[in-house]
mmCIF file of C-alpha atoms and ligand atoms in Angstrom:
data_model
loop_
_atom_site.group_PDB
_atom_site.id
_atom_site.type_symbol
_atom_site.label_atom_id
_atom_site.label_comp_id
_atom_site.label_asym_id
_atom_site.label_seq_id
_atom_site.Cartn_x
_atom_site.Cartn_y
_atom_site.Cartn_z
ATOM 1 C CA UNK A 1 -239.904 -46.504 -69.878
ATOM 2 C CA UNK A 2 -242.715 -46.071 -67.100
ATOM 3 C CA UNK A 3 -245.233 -43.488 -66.517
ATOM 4 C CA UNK A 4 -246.779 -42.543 -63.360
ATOM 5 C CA UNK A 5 -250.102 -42.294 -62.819
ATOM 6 C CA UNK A 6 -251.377 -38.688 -62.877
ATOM 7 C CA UNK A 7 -253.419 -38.509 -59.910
ATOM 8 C CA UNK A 8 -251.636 -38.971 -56.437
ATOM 9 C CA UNK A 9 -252.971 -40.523 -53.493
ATOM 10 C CA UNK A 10 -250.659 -39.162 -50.367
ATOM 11 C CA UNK A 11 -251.417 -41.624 -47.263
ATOM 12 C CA UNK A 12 -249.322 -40.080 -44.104
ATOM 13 C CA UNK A 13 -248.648 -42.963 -41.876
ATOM 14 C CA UNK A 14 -246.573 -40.731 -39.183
ATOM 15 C CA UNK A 15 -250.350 -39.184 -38.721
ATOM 16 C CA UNK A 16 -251.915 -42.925 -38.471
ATOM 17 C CA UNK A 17 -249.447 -43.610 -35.767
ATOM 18 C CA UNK A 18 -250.123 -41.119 -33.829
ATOM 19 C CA UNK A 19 -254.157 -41.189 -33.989
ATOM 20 C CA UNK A 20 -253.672 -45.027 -32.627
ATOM 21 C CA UNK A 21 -251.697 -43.044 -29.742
ATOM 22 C CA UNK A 22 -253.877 -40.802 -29.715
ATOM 23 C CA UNK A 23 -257.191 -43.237 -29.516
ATOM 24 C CA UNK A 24 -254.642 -45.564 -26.896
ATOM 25 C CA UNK A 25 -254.088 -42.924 -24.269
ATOM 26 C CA UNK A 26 -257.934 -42.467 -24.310
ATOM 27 C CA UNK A 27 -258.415 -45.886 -21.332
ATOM 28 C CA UNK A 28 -256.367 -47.848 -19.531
ATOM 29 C CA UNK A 29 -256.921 -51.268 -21.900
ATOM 30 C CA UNK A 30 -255.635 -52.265 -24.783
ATOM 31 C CA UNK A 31 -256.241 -50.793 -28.310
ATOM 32 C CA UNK A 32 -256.342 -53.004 -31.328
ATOM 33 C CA UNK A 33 -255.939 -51.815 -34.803
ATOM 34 C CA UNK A 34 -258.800 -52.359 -37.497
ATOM 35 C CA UNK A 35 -256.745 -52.863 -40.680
ATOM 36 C CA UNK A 36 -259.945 -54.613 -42.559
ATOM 37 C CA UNK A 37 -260.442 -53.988 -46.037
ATOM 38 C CA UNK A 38 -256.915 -53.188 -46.638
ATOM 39 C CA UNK A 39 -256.950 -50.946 -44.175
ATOM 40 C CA UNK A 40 -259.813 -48.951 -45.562
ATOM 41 C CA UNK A 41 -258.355 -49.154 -48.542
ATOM 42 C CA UNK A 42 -255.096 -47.097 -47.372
ATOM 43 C CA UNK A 43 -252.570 -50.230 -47.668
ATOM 44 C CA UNK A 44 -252.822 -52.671 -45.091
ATOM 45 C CA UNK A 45 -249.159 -53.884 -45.380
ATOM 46 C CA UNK A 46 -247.953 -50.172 -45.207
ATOM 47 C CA UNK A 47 -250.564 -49.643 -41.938
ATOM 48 C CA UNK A 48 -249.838 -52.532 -39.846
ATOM 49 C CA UNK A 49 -246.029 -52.834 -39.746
ATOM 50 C CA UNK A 50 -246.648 -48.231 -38.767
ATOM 51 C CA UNK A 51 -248.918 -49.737 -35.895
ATOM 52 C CA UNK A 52 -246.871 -51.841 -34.680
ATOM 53 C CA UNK A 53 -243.697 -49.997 -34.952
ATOM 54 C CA UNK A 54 -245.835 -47.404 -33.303
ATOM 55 C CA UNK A 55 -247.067 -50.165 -30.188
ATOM 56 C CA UNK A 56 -249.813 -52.150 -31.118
ATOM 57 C CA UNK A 57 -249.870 -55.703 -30.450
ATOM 58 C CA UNK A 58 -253.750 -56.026 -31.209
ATOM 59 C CA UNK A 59 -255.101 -56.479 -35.435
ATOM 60 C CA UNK A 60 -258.455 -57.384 -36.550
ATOM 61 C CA UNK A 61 -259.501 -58.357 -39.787
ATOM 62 C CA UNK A 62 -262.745 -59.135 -41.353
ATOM 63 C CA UNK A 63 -261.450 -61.793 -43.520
ATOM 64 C CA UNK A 64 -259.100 -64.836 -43.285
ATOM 65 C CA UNK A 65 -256.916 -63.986 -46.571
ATOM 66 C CA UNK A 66 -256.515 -60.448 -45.095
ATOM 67 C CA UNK A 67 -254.877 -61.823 -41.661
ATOM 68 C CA UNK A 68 -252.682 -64.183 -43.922
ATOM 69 C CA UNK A 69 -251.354 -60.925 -45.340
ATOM 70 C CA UNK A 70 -250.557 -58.759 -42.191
ATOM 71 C CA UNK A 71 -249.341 -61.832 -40.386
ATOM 72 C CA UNK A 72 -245.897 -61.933 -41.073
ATOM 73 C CA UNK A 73 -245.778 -57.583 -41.172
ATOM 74 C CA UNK A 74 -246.391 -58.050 -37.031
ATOM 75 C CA UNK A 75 -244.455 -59.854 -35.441
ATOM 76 C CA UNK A 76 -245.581 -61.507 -32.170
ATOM 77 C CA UNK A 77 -248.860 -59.552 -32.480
ATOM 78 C CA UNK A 78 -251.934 -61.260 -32.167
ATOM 79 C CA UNK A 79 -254.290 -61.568 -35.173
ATOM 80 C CA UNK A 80 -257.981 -61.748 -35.058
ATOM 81 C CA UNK A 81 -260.513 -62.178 -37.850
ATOM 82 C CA UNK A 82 -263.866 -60.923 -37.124
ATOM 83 C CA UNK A 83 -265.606 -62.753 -39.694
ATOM 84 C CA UNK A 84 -264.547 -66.028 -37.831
ATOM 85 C CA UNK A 85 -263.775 -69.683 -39.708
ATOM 86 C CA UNK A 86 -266.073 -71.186 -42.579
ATOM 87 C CA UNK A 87 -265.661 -75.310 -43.100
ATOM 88 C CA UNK A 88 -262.172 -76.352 -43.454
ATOM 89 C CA UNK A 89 -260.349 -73.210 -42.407
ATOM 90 C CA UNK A 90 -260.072 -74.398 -38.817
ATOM 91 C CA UNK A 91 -256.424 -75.345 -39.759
ATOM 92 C CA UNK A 92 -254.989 -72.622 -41.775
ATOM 93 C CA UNK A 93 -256.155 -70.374 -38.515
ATOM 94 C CA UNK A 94 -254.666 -72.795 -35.990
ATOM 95 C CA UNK A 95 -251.544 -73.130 -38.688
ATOM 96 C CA UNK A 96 -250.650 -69.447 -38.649
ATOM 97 C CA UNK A 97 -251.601 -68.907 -34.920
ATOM 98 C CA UNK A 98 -254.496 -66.209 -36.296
ATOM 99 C CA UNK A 99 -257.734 -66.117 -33.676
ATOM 100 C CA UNK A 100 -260.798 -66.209 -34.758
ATOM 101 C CA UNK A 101 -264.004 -64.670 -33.441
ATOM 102 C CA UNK A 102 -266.711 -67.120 -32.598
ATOM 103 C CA UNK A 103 -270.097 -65.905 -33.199
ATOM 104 C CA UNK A 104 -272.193 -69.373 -33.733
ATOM 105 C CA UNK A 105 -272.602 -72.389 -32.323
ATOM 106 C CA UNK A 106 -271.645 -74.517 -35.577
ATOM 107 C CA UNK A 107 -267.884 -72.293 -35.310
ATOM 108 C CA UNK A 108 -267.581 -73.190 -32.023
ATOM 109 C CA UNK A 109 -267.583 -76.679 -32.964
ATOM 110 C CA UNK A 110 -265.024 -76.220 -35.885
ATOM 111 C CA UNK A 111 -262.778 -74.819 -33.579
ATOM 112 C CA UNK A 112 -263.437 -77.168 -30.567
ATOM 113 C CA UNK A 113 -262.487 -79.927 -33.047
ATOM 114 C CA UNK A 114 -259.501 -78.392 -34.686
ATOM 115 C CA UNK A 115 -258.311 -78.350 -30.507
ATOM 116 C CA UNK A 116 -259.254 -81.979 -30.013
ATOM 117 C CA UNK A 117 -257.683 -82.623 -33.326
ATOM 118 C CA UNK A 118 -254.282 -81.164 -31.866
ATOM 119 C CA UNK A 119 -254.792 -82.175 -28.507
ATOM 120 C CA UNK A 120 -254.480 -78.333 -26.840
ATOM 121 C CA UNK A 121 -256.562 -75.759 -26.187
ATOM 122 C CA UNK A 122 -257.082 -72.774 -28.692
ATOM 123 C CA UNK A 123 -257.872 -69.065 -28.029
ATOM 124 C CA UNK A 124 -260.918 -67.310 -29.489
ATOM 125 C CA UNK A 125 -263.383 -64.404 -29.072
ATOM 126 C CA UNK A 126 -266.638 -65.318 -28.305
ATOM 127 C CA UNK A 127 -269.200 -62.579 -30.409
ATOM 128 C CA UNK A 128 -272.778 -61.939 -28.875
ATOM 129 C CA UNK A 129 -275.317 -59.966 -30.970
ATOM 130 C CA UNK A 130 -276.296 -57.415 -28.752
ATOM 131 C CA UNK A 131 -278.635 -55.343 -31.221
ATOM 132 C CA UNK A 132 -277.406 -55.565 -34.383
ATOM 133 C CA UNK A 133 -278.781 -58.664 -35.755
ATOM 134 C CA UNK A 134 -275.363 -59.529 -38.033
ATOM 135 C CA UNK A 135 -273.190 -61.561 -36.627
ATOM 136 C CA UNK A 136 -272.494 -63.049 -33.125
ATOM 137 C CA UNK A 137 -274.508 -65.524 -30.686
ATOM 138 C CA UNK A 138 -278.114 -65.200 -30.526
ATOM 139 C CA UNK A 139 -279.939 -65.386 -26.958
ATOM 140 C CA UNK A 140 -281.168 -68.622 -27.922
ATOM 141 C CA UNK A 141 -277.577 -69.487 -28.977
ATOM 142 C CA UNK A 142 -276.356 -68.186 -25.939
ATOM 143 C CA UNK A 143 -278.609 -70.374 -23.605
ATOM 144 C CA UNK A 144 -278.124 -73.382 -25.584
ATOM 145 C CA UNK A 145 -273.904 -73.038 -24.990
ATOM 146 C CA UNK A 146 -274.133 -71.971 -21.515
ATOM 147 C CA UNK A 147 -276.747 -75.155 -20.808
ATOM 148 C CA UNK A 148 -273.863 -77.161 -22.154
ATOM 149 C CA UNK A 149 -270.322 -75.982 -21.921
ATOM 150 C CA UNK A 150 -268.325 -78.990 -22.876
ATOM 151 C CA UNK A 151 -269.403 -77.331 -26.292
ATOM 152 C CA UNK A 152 -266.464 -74.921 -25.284
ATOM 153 C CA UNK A 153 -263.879 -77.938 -24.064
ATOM 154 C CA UNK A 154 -260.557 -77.010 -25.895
ATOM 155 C CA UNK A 155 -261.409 -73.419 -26.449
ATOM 156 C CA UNK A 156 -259.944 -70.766 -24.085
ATOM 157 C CA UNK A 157 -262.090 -67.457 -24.336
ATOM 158 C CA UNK A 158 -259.826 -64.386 -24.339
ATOM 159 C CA UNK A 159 -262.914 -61.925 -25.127
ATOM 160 C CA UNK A 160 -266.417 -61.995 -24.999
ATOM 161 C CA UNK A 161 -267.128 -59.096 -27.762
ATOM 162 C CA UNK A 162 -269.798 -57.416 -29.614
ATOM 163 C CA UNK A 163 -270.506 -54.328 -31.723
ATOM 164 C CA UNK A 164 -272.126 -50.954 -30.930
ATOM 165 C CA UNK A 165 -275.268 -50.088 -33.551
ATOM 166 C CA UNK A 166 -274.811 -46.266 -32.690
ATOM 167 C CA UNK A 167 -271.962 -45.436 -31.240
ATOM 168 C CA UNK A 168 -271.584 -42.156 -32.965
ATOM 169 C CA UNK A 169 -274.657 -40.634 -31.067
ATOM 170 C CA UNK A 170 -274.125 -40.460 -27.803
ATOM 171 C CA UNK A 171 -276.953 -40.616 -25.391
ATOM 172 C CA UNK A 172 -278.471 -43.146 -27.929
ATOM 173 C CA UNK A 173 -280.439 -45.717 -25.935
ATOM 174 C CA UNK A 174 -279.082 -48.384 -27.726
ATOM 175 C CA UNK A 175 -275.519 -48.167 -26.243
ATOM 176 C CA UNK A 176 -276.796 -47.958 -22.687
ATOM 177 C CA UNK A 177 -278.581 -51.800 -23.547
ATOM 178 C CA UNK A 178 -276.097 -52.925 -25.473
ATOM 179 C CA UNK A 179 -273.520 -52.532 -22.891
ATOM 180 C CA UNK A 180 -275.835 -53.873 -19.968
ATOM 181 C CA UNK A 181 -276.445 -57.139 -22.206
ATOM 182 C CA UNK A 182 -272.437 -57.861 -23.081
ATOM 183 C CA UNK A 183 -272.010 -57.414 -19.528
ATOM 184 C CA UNK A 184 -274.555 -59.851 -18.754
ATOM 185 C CA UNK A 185 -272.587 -62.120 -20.971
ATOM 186 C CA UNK A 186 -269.597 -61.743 -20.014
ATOM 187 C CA UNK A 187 -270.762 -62.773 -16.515
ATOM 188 C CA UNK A 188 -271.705 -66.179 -18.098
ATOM 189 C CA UNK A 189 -267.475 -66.410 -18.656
ATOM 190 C CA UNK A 190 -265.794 -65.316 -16.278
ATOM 191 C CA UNK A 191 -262.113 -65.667 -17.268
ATOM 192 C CA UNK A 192 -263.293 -63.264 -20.263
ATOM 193 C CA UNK A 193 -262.125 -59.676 -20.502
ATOM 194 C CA UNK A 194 -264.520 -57.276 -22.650
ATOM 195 C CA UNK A 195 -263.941 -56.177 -26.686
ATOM 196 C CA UNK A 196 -266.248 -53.042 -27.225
ATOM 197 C CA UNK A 197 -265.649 -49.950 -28.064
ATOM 198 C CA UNK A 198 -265.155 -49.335 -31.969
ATOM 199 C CA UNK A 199 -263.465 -45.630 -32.742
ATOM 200 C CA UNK A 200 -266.500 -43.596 -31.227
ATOM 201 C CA UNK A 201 -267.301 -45.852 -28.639
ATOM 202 C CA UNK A 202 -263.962 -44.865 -27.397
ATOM 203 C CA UNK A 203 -265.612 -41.370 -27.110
ATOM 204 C CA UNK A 204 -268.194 -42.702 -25.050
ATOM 205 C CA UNK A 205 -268.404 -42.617 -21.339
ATOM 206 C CA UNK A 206 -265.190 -44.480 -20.309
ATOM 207 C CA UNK A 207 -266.935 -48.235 -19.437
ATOM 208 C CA UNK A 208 -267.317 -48.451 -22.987
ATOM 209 C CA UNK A 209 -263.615 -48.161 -23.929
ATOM 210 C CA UNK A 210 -263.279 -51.679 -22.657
ATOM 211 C CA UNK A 211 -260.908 -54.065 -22.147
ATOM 212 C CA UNK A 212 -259.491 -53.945 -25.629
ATOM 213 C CA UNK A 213 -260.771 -51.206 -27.994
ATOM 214 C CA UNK A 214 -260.990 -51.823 -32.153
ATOM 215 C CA UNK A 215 -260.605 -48.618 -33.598
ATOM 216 C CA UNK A 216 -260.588 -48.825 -37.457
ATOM 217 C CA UNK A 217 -261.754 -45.659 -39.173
ATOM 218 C CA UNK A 218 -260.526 -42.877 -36.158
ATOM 219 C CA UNK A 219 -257.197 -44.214 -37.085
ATOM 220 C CA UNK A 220 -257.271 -43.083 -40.545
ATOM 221 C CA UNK A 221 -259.169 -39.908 -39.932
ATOM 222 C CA UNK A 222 -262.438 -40.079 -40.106
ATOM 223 C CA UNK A 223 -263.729 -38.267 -37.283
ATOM 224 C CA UNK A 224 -265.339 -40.651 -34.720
ATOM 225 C CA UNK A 225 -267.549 -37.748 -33.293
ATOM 226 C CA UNK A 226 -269.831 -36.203 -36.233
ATOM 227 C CA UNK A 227 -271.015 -33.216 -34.235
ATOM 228 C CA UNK A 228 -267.849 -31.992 -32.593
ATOM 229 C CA UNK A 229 -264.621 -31.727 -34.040
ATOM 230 C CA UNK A 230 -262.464 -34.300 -35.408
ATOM 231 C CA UNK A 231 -259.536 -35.061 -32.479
ATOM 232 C CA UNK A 232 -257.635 -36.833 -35.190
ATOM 233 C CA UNK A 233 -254.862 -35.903 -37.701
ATOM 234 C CA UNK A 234 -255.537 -36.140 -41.373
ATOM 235 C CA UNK A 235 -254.550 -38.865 -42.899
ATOM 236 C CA UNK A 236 -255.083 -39.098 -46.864
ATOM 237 C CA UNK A 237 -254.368 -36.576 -49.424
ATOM 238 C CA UNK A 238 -255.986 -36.983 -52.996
ATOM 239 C CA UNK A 239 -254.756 -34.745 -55.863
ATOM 240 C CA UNK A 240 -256.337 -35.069 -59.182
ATOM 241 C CA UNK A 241 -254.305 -33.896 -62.540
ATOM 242 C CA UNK A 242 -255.769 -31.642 -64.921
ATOM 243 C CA UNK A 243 -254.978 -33.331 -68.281
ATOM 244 C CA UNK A 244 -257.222 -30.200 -70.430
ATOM 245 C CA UNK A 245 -258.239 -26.976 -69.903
ATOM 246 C CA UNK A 246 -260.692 -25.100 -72.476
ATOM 247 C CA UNK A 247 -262.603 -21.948 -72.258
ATOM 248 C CA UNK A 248 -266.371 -22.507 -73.231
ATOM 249 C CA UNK A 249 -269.031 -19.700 -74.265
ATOM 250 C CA UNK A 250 -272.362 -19.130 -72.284
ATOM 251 C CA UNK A 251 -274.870 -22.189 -73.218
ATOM 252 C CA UNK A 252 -272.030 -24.833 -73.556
ATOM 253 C CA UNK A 253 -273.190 -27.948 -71.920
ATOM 254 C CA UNK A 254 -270.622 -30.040 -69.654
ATOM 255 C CA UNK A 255 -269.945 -33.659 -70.061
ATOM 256 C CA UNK A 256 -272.829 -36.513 -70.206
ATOM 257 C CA UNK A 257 -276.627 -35.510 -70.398
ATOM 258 C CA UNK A 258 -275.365 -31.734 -70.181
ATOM 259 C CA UNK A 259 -276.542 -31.463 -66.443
ATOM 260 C CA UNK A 260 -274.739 -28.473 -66.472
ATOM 261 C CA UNK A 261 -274.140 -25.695 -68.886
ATOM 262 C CA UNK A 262 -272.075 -22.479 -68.437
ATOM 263 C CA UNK A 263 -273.828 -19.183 -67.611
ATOM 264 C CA UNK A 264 -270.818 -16.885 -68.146
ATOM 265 C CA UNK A 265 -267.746 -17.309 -70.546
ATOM 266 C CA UNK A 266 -265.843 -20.431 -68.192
ATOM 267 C CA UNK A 267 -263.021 -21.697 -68.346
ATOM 268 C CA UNK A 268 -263.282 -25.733 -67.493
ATOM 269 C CA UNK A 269 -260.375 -28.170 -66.012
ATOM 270 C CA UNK A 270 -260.903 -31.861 -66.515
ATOM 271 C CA UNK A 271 -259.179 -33.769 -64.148
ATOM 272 C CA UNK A 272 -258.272 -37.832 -64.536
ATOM 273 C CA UNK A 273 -260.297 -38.992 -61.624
ATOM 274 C CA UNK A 274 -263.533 -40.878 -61.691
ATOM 275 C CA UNK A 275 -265.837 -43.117 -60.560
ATOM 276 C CA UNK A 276 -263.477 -46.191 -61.096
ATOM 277 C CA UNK A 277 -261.241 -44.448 -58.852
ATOM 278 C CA UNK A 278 -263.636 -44.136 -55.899
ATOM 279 C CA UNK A 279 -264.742 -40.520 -56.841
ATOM 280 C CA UNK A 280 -268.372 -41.196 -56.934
ATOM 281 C CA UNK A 281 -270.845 -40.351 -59.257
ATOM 282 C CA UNK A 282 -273.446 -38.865 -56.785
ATOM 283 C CA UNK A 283 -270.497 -36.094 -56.415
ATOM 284 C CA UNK A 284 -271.971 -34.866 -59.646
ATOM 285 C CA UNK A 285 -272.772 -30.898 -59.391
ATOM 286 C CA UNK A 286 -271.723 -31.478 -55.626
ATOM 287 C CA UNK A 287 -268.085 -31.002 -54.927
ATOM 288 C CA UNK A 288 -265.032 -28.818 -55.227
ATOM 289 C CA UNK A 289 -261.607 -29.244 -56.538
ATOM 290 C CA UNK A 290 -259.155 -26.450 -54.625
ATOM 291 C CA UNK A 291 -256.318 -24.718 -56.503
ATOM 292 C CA UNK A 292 -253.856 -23.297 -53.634
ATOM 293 C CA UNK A 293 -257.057 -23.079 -51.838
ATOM 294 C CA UNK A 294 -258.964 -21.638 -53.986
ATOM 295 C CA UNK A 295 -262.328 -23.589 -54.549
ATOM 296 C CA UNK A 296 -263.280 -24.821 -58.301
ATOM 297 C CA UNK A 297 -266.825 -26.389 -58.285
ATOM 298 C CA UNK A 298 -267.070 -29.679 -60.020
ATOM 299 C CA UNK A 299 -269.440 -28.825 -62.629
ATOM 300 C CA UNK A 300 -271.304 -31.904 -65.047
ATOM 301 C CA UNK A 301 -271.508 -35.314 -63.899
ATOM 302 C CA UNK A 302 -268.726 -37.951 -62.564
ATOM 303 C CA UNK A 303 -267.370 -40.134 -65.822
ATOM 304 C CA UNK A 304 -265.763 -43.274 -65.163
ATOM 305 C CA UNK A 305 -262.100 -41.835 -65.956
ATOM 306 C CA UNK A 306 -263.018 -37.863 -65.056
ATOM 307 C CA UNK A 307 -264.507 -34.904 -63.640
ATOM 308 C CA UNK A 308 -264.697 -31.739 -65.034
ATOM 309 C CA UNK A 309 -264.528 -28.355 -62.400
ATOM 310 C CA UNK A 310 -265.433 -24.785 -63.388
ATOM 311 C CA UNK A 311 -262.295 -22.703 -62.443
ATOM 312 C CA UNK A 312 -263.074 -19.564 -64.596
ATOM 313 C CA UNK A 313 -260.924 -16.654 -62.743
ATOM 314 C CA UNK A 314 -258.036 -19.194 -60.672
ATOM 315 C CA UNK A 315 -255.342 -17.238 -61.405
ATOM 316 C CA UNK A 316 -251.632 -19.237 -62.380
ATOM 317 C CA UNK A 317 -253.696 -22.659 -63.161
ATOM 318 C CA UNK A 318 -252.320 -24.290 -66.152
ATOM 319 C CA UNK A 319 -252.334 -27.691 -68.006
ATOM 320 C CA UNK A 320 -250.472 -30.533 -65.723
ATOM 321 C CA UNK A 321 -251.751 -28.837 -62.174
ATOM 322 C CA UNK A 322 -253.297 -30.562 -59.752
ATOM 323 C CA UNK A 323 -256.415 -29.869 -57.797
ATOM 324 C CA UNK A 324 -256.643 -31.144 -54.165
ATOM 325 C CA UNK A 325 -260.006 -33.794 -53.889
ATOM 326 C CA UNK A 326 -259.253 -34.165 -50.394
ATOM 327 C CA UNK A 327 -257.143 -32.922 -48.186
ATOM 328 C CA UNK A 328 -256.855 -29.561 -45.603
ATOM 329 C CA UNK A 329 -259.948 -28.311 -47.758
ATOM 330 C CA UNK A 330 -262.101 -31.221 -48.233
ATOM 331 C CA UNK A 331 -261.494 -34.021 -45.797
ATOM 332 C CA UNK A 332 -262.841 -37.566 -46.645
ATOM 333 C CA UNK A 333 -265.953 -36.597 -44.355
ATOM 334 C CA UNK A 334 -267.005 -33.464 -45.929
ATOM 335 C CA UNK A 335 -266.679 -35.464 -49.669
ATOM 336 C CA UNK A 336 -269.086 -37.710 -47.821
ATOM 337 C CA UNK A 337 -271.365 -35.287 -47.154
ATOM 338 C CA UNK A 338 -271.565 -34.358 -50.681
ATOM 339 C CA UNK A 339 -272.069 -37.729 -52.196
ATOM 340 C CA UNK A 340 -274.485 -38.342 -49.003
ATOM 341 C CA UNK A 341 -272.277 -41.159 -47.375
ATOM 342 C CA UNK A 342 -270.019 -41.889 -45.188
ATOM 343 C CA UNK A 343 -265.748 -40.941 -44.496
ATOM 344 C CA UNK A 344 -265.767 -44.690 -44.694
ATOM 345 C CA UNK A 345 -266.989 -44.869 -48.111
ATOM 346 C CA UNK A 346 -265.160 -42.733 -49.578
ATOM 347 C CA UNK A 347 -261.881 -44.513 -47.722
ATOM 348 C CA UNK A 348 -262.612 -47.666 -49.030
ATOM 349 C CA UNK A 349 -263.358 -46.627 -52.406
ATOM 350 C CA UNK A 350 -260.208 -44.588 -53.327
ATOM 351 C CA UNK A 351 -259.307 -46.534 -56.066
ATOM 352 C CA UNK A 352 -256.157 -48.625 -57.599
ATOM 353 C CA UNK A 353 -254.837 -46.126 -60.445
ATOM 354 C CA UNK A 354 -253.933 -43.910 -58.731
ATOM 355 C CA UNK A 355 -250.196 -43.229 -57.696
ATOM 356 C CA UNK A 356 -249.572 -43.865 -54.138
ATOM 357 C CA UNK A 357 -247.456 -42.049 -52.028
ATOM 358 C CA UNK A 358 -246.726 -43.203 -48.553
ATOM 359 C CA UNK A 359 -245.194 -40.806 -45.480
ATOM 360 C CA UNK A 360 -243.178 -42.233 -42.951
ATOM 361 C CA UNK A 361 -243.644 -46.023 -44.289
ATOM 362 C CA UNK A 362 -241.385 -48.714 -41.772
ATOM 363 C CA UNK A 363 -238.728 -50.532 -44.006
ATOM 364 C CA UNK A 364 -241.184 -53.206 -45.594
ATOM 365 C CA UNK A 365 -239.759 -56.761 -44.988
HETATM 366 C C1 PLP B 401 -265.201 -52.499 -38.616
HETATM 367 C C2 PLP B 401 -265.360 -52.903 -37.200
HETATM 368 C C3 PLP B 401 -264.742 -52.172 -36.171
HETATM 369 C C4 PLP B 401 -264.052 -50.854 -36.427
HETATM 370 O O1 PLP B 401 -265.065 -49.864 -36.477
HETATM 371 P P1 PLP B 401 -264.741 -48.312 -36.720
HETATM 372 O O2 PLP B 401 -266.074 -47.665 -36.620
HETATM 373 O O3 PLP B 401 -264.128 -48.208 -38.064
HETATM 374 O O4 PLP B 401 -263.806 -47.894 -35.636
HETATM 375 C C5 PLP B 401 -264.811 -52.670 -34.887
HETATM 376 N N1 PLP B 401 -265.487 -53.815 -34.619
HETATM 377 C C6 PLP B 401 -266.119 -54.524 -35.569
HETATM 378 C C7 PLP B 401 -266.867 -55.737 -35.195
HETATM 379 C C8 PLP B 401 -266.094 -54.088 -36.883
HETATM 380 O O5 PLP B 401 -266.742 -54.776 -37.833
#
């Protein structure tokens, strides 16, 4: 015999697929898809195979092991890892065809050897730290390579790329000089088209779109322009079982350290989802559940396994329901807001128990 889980996570791929249309028919170049992290945590083997079925030819990861994975979900799509090659993985990328992005002169060399070792020339990204300080060539970097470009010999640069600090507030100075110094780059390699844009740069003026645009969170929702709003479809659903319900007296305290106690006779759900699931702690005293729409405040803190809600007066609730965590009422960014982070977070967090339900999956191979 099995049981399900009783909280259900409800990921609609149809809606992915069209948000990468959606973020595509934005510029005239290319647009990647961002499946990192599993996919922010959404299922990057159920994501990938949707995107390309759907037209994209472009993935990035952050990690090797995750472009292992998607690899064989996409197939003549080219594979990029952001986080580039560490000693010895030269091979497995050259192995599996997977491109890596170079951001530092001691990659460069791995991957100028692993084409000498082969005897032809590889493709790569070259990555120049325009303002962020994390990853990609430094100016002095950049000046020792283009001093001495046999450094390159065996490596054919598809992209020069590089990331946007602050993308999300347009008008922020910092795109304006990050753009003008990837430019000044990419004049250094001139066979090089341009990676940029990330989901809001593609709501940027259009030069920032670029060449080949890495959308990641857009594509599952999160809205890539915080003060207008969101262009894209919902993507994930989260509905949390109620596995007790108990009416409590005025004065009853609520779960640990009592940070909440009932000023009325209530009637109190708990629901199976805590912080081991993603729903974080900080929600405490934050949140709502939402019965048919209806909103239930979470009352008491965030336990590992549950969350207790205050929905004295929701008519027709009974043992076994469901309240919607996220969803039409309560969309991954306005959870954020409550436990003061980001639609990201909250994406990457959902967590492994619960019981996921995928719309519009492709046939998995
Ligand atoms: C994660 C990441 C992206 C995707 O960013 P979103 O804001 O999720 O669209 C693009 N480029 C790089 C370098 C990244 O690390």
């Amino acid at each position: 015999m099995s049981f399900t889980p009783p909280s259900q996570l409800t990921i609609d791929l149809d809606a992915i697929a069209a948000n990468w249309r959606l973020l595509a028919a934005r510029h005239v170049g290319q647009t990647a898809g961002v499946v990192k992290a599993n996919a922010y945590g959404l299922g990057a083997a159920y994501v990938a195979p949707k995107l390309f079925a759907a037209g994209c030819r472009n993935f990035f990861t952050a990690h090797l092991s995750e472009a292992l994975t998607i690899r064989p979900l996409v197939g003549d799509a080219t594979v990029m890892v952001l986080h580039g090659m560490l000693p010895g993985e030269a091979v497995e990328f050259s192995q599996h065809g997977i491109i890596p992005v170079l951001s530092s002169l001691p990659e460069i060399a791995l991957w100028a050897a692993e084409a000498r070792r082969l005897g032809r020339k590889l493709p790569a990204l070259l990555q120049a730290d325009t303002g962020m300080s994390r990853l990609g060539l430094s100016q002095a970097e950049t000046n020792i390579l283009f001093n001495n470009r046999a450094l390159l010999d065996g490596i054919s640069i598809t992209h020069v790329m590089t990331h946007l600090m602050n993308a999300e507030i347009p008008g922020h100075p910092s795109n304006a000089a990050q753009y003008q110094r990837i430019r000044e780059f990419q004049a250094r390699v001139p066979e090089a088209k341009l990676s940029l844009a990330n989901s809001s740069g593609l709501f940027l003026e259009a030069k920032f779109a670029s060449d080949l645009a890495r959308p990641g969170a857009a594509l599952y929702g999160v809205n890539p322009t915080p003060e207008r709003p969101n262009p894209l479809n919902p993507v994930v659903q989260l509905h949390g079982r109620i596995i007790a319900l108990r009416d409590i007296e005025p004065g009853t305290e609520v779960g640990y350290n009592g940070v909440w106690a009932a000023r009325r006779p209530s009637r109190i759900a708990t629901v199976a989802v805590g912080y081991a699931d993603g729903y974080f702690r900080s929600l405490t005293n934050q949140a709502f559940g939402y019965f048919d729409g209806t909103p239930a405040p979470l009352v008491g803190r965030v336990s590992m396994d549950l969350t207790t809600f205050d929905v004295t007066g929701i008519a027709n609730l009974n043992l076994g329901d469901s309240l919607e965590l996220l969803g039409p009422h309560c969309t991954p960014d306005d959870l954020a807001r409550a436990a003061n982070t980001n639609g990201y977070e909250i994406l990457t967090a959902l967590g492994a128990r619960y019981q996921r339900h995928y719309i519009g999956a492709t046939p998995l191979k």
